[in-house]
mmCIF file of C-alpha atoms in Angstrom:
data_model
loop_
_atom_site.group_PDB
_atom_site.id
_atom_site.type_symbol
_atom_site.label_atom_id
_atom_site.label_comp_id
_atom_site.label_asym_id
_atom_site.label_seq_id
_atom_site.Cartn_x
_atom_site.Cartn_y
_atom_site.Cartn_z
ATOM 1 C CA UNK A 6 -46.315 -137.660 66.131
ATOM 2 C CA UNK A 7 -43.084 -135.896 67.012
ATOM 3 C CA UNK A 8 -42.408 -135.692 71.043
ATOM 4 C CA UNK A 9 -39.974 -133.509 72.907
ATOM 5 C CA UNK A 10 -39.875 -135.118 76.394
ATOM 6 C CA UNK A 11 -38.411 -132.005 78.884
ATOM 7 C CA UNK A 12 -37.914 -131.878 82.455
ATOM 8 C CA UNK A 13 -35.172 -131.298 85.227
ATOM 9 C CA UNK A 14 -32.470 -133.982 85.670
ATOM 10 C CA UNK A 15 -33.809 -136.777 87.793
ATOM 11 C CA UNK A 16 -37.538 -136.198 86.581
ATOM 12 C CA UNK A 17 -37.692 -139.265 85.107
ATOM 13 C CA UNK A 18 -38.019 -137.720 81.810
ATOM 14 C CA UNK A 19 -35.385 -140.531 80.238
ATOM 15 C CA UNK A 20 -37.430 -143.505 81.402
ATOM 16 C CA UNK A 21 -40.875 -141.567 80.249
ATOM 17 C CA UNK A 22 -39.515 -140.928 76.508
ATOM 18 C CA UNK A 23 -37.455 -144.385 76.311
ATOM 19 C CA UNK A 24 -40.960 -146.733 77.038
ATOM 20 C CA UNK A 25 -42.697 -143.971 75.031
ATOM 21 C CA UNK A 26 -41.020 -144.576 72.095
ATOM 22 C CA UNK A 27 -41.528 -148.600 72.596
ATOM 23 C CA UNK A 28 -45.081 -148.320 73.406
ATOM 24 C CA UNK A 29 -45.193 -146.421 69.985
ATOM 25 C CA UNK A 30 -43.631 -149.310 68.500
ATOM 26 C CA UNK A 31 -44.958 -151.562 69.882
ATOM 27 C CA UNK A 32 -48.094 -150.206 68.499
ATOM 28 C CA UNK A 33 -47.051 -150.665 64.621
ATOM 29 C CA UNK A 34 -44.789 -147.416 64.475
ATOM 30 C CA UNK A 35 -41.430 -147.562 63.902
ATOM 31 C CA UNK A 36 -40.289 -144.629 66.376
ATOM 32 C CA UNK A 37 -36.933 -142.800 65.745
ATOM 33 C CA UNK A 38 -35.962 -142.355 69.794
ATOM 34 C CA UNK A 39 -33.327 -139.117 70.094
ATOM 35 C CA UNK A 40 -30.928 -138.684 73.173
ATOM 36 C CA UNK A 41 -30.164 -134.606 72.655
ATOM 37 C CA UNK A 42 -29.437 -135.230 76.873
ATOM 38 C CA UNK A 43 -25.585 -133.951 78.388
ATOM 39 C CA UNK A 44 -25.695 -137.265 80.144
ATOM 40 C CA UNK A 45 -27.321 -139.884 77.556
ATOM 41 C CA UNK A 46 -28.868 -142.200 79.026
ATOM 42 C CA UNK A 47 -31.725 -143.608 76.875
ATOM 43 C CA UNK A 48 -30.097 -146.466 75.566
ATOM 44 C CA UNK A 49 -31.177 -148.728 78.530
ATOM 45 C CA UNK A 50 -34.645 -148.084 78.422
ATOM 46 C CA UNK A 51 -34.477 -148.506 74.724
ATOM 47 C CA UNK A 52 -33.484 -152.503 76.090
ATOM 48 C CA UNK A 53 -29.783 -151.994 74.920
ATOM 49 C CA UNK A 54 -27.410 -153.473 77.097
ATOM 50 C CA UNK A 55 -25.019 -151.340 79.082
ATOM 51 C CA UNK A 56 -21.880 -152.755 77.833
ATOM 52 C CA UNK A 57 -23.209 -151.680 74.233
ATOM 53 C CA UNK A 58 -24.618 -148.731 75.384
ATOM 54 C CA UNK A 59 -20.948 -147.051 76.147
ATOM 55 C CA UNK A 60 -19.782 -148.137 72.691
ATOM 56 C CA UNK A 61 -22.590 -146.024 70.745
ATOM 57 C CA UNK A 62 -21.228 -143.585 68.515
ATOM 58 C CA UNK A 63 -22.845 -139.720 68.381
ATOM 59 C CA UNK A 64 -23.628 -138.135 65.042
ATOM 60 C CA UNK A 65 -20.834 -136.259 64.551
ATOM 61 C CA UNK A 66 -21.685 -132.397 64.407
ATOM 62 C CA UNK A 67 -19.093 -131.951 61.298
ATOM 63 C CA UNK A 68 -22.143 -134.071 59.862
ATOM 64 C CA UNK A 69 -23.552 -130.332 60.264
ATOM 65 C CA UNK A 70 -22.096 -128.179 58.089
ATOM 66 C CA UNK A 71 -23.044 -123.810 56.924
ATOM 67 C CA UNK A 72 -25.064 -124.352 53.536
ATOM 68 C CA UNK A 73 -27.023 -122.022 51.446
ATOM 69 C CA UNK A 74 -30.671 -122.244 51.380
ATOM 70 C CA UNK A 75 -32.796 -121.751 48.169
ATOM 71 C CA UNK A 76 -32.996 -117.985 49.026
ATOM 72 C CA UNK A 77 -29.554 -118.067 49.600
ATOM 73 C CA UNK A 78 -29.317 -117.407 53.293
ATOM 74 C CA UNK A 79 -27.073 -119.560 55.322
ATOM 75 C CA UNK A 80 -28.442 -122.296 57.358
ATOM 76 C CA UNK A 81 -26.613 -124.968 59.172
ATOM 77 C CA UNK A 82 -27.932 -128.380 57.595
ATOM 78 C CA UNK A 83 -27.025 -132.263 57.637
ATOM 79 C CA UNK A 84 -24.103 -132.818 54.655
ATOM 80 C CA UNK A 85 -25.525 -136.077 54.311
ATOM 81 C CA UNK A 86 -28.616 -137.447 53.633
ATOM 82 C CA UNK A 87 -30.803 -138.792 56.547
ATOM 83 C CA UNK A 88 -30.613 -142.282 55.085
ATOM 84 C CA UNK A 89 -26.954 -142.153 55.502
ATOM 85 C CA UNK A 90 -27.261 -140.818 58.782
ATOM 86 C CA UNK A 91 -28.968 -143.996 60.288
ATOM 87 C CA UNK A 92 -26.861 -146.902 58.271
ATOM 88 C CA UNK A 93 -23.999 -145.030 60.291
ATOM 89 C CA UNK A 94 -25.289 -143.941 63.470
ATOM 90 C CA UNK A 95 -28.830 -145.058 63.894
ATOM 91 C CA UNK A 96 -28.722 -148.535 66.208
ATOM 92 C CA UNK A 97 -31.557 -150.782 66.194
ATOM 93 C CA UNK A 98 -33.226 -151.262 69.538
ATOM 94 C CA UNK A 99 -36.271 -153.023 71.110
ATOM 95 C CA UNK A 100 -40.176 -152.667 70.038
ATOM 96 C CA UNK A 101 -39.392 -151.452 66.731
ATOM 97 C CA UNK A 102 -36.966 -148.076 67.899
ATOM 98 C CA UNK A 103 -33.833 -146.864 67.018
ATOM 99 C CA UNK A 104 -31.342 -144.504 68.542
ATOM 100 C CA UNK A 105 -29.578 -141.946 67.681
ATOM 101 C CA UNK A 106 -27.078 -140.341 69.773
ATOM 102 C CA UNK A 107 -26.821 -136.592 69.810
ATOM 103 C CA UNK A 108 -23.360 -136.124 71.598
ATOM 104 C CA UNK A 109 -22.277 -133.649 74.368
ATOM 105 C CA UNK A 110 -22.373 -130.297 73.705
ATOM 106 C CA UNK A 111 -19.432 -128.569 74.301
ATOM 107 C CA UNK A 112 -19.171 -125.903 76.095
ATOM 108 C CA UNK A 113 -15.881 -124.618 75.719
ATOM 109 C CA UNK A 114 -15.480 -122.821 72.609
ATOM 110 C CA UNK A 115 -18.136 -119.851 71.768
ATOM 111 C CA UNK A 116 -20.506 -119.620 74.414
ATOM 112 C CA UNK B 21 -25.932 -117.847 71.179
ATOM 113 C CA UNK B 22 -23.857 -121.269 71.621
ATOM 114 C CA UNK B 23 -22.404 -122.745 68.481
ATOM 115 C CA UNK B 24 -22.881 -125.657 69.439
ATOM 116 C CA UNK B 25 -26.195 -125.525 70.422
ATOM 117 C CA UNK B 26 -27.266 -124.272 67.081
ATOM 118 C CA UNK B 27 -25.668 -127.395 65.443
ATOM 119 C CA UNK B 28 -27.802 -129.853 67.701
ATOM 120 C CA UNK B 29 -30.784 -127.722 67.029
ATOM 121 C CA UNK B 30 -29.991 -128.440 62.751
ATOM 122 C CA UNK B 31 -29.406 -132.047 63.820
ATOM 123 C CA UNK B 32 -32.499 -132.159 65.577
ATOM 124 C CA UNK B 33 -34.748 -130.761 63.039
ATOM 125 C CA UNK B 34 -33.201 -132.373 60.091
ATOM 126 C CA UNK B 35 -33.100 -135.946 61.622
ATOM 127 C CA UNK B 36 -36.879 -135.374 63.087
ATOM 128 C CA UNK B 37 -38.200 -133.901 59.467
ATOM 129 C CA UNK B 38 -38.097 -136.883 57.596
ATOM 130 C CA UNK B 39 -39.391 -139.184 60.665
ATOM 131 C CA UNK B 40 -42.467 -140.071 61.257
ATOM 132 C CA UNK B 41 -42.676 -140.848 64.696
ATOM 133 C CA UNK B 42 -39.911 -139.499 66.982
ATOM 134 C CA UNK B 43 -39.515 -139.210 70.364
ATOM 135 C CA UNK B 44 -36.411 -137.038 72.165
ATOM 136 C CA UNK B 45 -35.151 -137.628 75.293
ATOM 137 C CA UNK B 46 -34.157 -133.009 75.367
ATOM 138 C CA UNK B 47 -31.898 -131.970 77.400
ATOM 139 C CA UNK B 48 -32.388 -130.744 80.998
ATOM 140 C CA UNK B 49 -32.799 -126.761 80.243
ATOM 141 C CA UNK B 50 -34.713 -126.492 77.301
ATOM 142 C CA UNK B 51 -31.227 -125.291 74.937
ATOM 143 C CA UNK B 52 -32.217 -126.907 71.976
ATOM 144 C CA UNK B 53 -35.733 -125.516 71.500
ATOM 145 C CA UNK B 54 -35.410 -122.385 69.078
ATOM 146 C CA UNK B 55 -37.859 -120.469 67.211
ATOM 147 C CA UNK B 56 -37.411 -123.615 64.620
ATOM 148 C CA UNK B 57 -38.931 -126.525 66.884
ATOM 149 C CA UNK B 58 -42.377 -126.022 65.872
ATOM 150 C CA UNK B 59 -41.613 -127.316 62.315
ATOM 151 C CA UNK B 60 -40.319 -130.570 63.377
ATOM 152 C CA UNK B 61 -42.125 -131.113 67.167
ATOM 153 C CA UNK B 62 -45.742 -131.281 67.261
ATOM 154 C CA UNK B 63 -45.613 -132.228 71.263
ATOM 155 C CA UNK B 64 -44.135 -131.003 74.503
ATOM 156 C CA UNK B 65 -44.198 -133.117 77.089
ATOM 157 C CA UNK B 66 -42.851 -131.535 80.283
ATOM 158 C CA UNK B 67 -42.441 -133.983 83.161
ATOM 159 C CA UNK B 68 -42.928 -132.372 86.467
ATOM 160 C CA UNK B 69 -41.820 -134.425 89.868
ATOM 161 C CA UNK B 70 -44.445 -133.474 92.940
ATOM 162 C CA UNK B 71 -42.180 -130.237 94.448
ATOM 163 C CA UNK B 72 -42.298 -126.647 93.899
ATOM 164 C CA UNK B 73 -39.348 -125.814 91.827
ATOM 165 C CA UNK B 74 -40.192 -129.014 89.424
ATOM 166 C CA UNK B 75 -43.207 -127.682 89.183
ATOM 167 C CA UNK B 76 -42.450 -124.062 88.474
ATOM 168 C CA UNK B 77 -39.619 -124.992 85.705
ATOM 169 C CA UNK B 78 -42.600 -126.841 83.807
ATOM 170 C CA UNK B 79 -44.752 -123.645 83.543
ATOM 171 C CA UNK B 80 -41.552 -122.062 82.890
ATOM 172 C CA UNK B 81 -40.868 -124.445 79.908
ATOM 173 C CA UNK B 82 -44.687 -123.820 79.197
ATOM 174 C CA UNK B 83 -44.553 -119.778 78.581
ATOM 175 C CA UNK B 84 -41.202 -120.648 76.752
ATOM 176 C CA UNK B 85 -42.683 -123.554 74.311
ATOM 177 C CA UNK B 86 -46.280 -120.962 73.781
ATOM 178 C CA UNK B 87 -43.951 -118.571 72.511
ATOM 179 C CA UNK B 88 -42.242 -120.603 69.995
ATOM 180 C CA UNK B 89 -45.493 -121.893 68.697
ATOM 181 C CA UNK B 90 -45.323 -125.529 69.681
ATOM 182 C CA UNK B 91 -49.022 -126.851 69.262
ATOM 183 C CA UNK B 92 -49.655 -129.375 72.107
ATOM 184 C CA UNK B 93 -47.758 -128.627 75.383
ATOM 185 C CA UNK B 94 -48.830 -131.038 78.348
ATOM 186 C CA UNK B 95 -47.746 -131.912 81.184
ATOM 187 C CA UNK B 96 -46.755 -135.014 83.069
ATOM 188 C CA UNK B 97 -46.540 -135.204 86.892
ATOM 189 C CA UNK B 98 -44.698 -137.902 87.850
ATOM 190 C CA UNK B 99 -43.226 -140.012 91.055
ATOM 191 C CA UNK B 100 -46.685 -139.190 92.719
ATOM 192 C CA UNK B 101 -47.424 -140.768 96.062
ATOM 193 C CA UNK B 102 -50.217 -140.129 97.397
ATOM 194 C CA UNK B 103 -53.482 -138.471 96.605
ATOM 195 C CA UNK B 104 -51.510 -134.827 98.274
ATOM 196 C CA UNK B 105 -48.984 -135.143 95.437
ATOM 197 C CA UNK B 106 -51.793 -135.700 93.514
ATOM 198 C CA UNK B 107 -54.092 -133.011 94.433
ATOM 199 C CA UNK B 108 -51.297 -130.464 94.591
ATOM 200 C CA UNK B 109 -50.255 -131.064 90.646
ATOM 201 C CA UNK B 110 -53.657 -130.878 89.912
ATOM 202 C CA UNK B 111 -54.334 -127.607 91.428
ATOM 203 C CA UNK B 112 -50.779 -126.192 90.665
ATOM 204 C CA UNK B 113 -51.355 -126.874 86.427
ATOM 205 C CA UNK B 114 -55.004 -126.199 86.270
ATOM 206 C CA UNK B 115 -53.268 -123.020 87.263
ATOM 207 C CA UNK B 116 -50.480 -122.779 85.412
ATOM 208 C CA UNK B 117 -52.938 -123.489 82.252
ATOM 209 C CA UNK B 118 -51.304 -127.180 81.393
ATOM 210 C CA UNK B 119 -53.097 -130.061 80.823
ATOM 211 C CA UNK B 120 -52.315 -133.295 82.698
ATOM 212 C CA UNK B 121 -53.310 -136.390 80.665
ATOM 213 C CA UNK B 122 -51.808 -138.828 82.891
ATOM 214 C CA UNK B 123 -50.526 -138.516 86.541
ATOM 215 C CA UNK B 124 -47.523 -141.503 86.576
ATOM 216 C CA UNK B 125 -47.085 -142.932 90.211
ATOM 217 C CA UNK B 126 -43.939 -143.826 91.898
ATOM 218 C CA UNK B 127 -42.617 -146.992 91.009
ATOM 219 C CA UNK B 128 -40.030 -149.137 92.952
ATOM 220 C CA UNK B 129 -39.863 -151.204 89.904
ATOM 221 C CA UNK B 130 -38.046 -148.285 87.728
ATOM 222 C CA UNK B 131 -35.098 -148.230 90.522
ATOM 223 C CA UNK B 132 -35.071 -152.068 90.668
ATOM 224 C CA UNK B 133 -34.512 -152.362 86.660
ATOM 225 C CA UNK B 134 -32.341 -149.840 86.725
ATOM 226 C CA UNK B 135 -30.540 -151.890 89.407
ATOM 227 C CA UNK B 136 -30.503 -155.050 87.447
ATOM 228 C CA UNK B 137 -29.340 -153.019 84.544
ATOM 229 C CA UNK B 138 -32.600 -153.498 82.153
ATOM 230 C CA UNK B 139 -35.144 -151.421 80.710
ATOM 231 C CA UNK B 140 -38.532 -150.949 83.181
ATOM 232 C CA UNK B 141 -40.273 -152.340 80.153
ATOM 233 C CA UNK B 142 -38.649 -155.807 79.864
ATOM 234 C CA UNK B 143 -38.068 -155.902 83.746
ATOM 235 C CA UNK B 144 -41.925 -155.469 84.073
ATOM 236 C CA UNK B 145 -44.717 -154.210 81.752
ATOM 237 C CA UNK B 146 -47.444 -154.197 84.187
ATOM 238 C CA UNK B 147 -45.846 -152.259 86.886
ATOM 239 C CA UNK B 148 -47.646 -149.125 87.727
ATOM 240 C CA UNK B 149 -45.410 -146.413 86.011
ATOM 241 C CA UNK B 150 -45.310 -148.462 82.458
ATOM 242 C CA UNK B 151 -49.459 -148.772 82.771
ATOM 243 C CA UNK B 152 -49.214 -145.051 83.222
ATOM 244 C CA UNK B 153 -47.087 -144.511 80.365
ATOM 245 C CA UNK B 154 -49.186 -146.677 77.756
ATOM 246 C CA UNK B 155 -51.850 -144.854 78.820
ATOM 247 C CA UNK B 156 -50.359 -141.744 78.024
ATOM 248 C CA UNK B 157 -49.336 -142.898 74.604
ATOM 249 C CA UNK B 158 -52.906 -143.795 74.169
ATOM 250 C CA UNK B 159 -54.270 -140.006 75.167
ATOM 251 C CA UNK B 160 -51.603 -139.005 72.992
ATOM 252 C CA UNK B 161 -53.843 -139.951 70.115
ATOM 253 C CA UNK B 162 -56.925 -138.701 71.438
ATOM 254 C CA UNK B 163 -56.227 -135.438 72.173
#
């Protein structure tokens, strides 16, 4: 099962996807939990400790780089493999979850 | 469309491909969904608080995620307290065409963990809200 958890700021939807992913866990699957939120906040709920929380690195969007597809059309893919991409960024958390960290978007350059 | 965007979007899909069981916490607007998310999300889970306008940006979400093609789009009224909230997200998404698996109460437990700094699960699993939640994980199955 892959879940997209949506809603305005405040909803709730942090705490909602966090326990979801642990319940999933809990349940004998190993859930990947994703914070793609400006203000990431999933850690906690996850049952990672503020203080660690604020020390969490984002995959780094360089990680993303222009590649051409089979068909030779250019798509924006990982320039790593997956596996690599948790060992570095992916941090174990409770129930059977881990994390990985999205990172702010910035707005500033092309909008 | 936002560069950067577009990069979280790749990120997204290529991290959630080769996962079996994700979930992702999206952002508030609904940026990152693209005419791509359908290949790597299978659900939509749109969590709705008991007013108007949270209301009417999940059946916003709803005619967004149809388009795209997402397959399962539900969704999840939550901080209800009383059997008015209740009735009223009822009647408001039997309307809007969304099904509501699981109605999740208010909870003072969520604001005392987040208080104390833990997650609502350690801080107590058998508080309303987390019964709520396993049950939705449960219909999650089912449906």
């Amino acid at each position: 099962m892959k879940i997209a958890v949506a809603g305005k700021g405040g909803s709730g939807k942090t705490t909602l996807a966090g326990t979801l992913a642990r319940i999933l866990g809990r349940r004998g699957r190993p859930t990947l939990a994703i914070d793609a939120d400006t203000n990431p906040n999933l850690a906690l709920t996850l049952g990672i400790p503020r203080e660690t929380a604020a020390h969490i690195e984002p995959v780094p969007k360089a990680l993303m780089q222009d590649q051409l597809d089979a068909s030779g059309k250019r798509v924006r893919a990982l320039a790593v493999s997956y596996r690599e991409v948790m060992a570095h960024y992916g941090v174990p958390a409770a129930d059977n979850t881990r994390l990985l960290l999205m990172g702010r978007v910035d707005h500033g350059g092309a909008g | 469309m936002c560069a950067a965007h577009a990069t979280v979007r790749g990120l997204l899909h290529d991290v959630t491909e080769q996962s079996e069981s994700v979930v992702i916490d999206m952002e508030a607007g609904l940026e990152h969904l693209s005419r791509g998310t359908p290949r790597y999300v299978d659900t939509l889970l749109l969590v709705a608080e008991p007013y108007f306008k949270s209301m009417q940006t999940a059946a916003r979400s709803k005619a967004m995620a149809e388009e795209l093609g997402i397959a399962r789009i539900l969704a999840v009224p939550n901080k209800i307290r009383s059997v008015r909230d209740e009735e009223a997200m009822r009647s408001f998404f039997a309307h809007a065409g969304l099904p509501l698996p699981v109605l999740i109460p208010a909870d003072e437990m969520i604001l005392e963990a987040d208080r104390l700094g833990c997650a609502p699960l350690d801080h107590d699993a058998t508080s309303p809200a987390v019964v709520a939640i396993a049950r939705l994980a449960e219909a999650l199955d089912m449906i």
